[in-house]
PDB file of C-alpha atoms in Angstrom:
ATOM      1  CA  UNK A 852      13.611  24.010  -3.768  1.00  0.00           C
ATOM      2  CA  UNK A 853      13.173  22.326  -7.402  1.00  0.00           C
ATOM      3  CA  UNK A 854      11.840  18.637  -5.484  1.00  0.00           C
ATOM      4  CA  UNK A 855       9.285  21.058  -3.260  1.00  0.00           C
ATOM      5  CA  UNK A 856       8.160  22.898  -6.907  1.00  0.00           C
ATOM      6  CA  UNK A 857       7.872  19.612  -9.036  1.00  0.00           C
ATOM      7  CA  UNK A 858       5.901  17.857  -5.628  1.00  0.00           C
ATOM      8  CA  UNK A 859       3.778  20.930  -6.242  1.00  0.00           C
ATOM      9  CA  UNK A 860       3.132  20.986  -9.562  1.00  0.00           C
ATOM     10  CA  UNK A 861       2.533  17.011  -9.149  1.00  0.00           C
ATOM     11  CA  UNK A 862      -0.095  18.084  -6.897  1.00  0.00           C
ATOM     12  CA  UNK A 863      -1.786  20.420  -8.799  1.00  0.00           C
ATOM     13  CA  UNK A 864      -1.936  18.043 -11.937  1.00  0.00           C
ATOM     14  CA  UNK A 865      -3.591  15.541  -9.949  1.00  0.00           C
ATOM     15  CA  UNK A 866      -6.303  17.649  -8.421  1.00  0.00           C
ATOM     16  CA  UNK A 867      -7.099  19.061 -11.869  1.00  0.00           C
ATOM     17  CA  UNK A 868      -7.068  15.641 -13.476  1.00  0.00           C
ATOM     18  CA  UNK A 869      -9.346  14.262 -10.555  1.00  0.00           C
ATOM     19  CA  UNK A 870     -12.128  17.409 -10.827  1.00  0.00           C
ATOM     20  CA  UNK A 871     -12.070  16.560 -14.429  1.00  0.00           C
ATOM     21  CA  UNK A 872     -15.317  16.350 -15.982  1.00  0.00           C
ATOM     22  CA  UNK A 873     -15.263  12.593 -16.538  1.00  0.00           C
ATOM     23  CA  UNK A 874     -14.292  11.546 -13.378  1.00  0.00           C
ATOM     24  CA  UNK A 875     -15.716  12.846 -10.748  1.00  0.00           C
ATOM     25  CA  UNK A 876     -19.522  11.733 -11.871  1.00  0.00           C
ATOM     26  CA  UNK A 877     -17.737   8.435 -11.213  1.00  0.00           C
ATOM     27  CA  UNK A 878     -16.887   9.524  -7.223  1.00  0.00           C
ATOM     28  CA  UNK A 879     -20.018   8.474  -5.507  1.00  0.00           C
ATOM     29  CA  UNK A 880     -20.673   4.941  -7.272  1.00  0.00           C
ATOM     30  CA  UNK A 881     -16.831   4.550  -6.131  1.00  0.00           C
ATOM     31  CA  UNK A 882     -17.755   5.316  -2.689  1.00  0.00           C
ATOM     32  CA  UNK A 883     -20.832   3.363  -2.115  1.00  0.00           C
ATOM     33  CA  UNK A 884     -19.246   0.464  -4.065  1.00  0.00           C
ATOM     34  CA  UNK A 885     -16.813   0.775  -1.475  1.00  0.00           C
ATOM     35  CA  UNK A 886     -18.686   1.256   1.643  1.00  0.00           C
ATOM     36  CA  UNK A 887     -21.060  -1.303   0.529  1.00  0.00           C
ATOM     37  CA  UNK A 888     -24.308   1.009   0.719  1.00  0.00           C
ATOM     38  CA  UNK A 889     -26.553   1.415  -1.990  1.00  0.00           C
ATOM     39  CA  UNK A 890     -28.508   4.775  -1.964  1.00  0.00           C
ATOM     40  CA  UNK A 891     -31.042   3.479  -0.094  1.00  0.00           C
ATOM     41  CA  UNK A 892     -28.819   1.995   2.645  1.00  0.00           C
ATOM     42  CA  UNK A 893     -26.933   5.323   2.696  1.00  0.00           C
ATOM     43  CA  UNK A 894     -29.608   8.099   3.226  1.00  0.00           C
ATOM     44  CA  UNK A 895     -30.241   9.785   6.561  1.00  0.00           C
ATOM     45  CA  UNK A 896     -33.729  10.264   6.154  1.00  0.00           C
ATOM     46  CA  UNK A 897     -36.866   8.019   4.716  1.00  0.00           C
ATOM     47  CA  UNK A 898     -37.218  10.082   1.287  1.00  0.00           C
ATOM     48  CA  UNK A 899     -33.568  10.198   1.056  1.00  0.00           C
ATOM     49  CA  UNK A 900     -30.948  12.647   0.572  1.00  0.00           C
ATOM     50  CA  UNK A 901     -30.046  15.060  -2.150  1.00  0.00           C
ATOM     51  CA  UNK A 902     -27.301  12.335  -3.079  1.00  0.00           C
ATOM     52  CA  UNK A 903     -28.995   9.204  -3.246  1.00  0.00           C
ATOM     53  CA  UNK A 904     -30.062   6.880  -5.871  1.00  0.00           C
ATOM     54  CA  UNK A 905     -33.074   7.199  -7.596  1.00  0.00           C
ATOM     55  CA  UNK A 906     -35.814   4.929  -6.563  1.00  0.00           C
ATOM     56  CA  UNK A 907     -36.395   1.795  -9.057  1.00  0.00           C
ATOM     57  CA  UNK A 908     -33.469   2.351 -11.033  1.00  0.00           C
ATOM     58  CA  UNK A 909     -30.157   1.967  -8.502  1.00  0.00           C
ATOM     59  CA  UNK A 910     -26.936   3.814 -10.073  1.00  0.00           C
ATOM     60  CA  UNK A 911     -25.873   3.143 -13.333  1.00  0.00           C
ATOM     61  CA  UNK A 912     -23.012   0.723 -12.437  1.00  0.00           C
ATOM     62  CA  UNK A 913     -24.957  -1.939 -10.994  1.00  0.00           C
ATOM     63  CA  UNK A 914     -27.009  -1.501 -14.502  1.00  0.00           C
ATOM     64  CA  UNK A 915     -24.045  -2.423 -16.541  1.00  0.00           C
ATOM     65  CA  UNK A 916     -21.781  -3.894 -14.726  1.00  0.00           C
ATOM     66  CA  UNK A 917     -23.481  -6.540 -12.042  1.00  0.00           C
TER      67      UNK A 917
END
C-alpha cells in the first residue's frame, strides 16, 4: 500500500509541475518542433486554426534559437 501511495503522490507532483505556469506555454513549440510542422504546415484550414502561428513572425523559438 505505501509503493501504490508514493507512485501516487509521484504522479500528482508531476502533473502539477507539468501544468505549471512556465511550462506548458512551452508545449506546442515542443510539439511542432517535434512533428516537424510549423503553424502553417499544421492548420486544417487556409486562415488557420485557433493554435497556429502568427503570420510573419513564426513562434518564438525559431526567433531565438535557429
Amino acid at each position: 500500500m505505501e509503493l501504490f501511495a508514493l507512485m501516487s503522490l509521484a504522479l500528482v507532483a508531476g502533473v502539477v509541475s507539468f501544468t505549471s505556469p512556465c511550462t506548458l506555454p512551452l508545449l506546442p513549440g515542443f510539439v511542432s518542433y517535434v512533428s516537424g510542422l510549423s503553424g502553417e504546415q499544421g492548420s486544417a484550414t487556409a486562415g488557420g486554426g485557433p493554435l497556429a502561428a502568427p503570420r510573419g513572425g513564426g513562434s518564438s523559438w525559431d526567433r531565438c534559437c535557429s
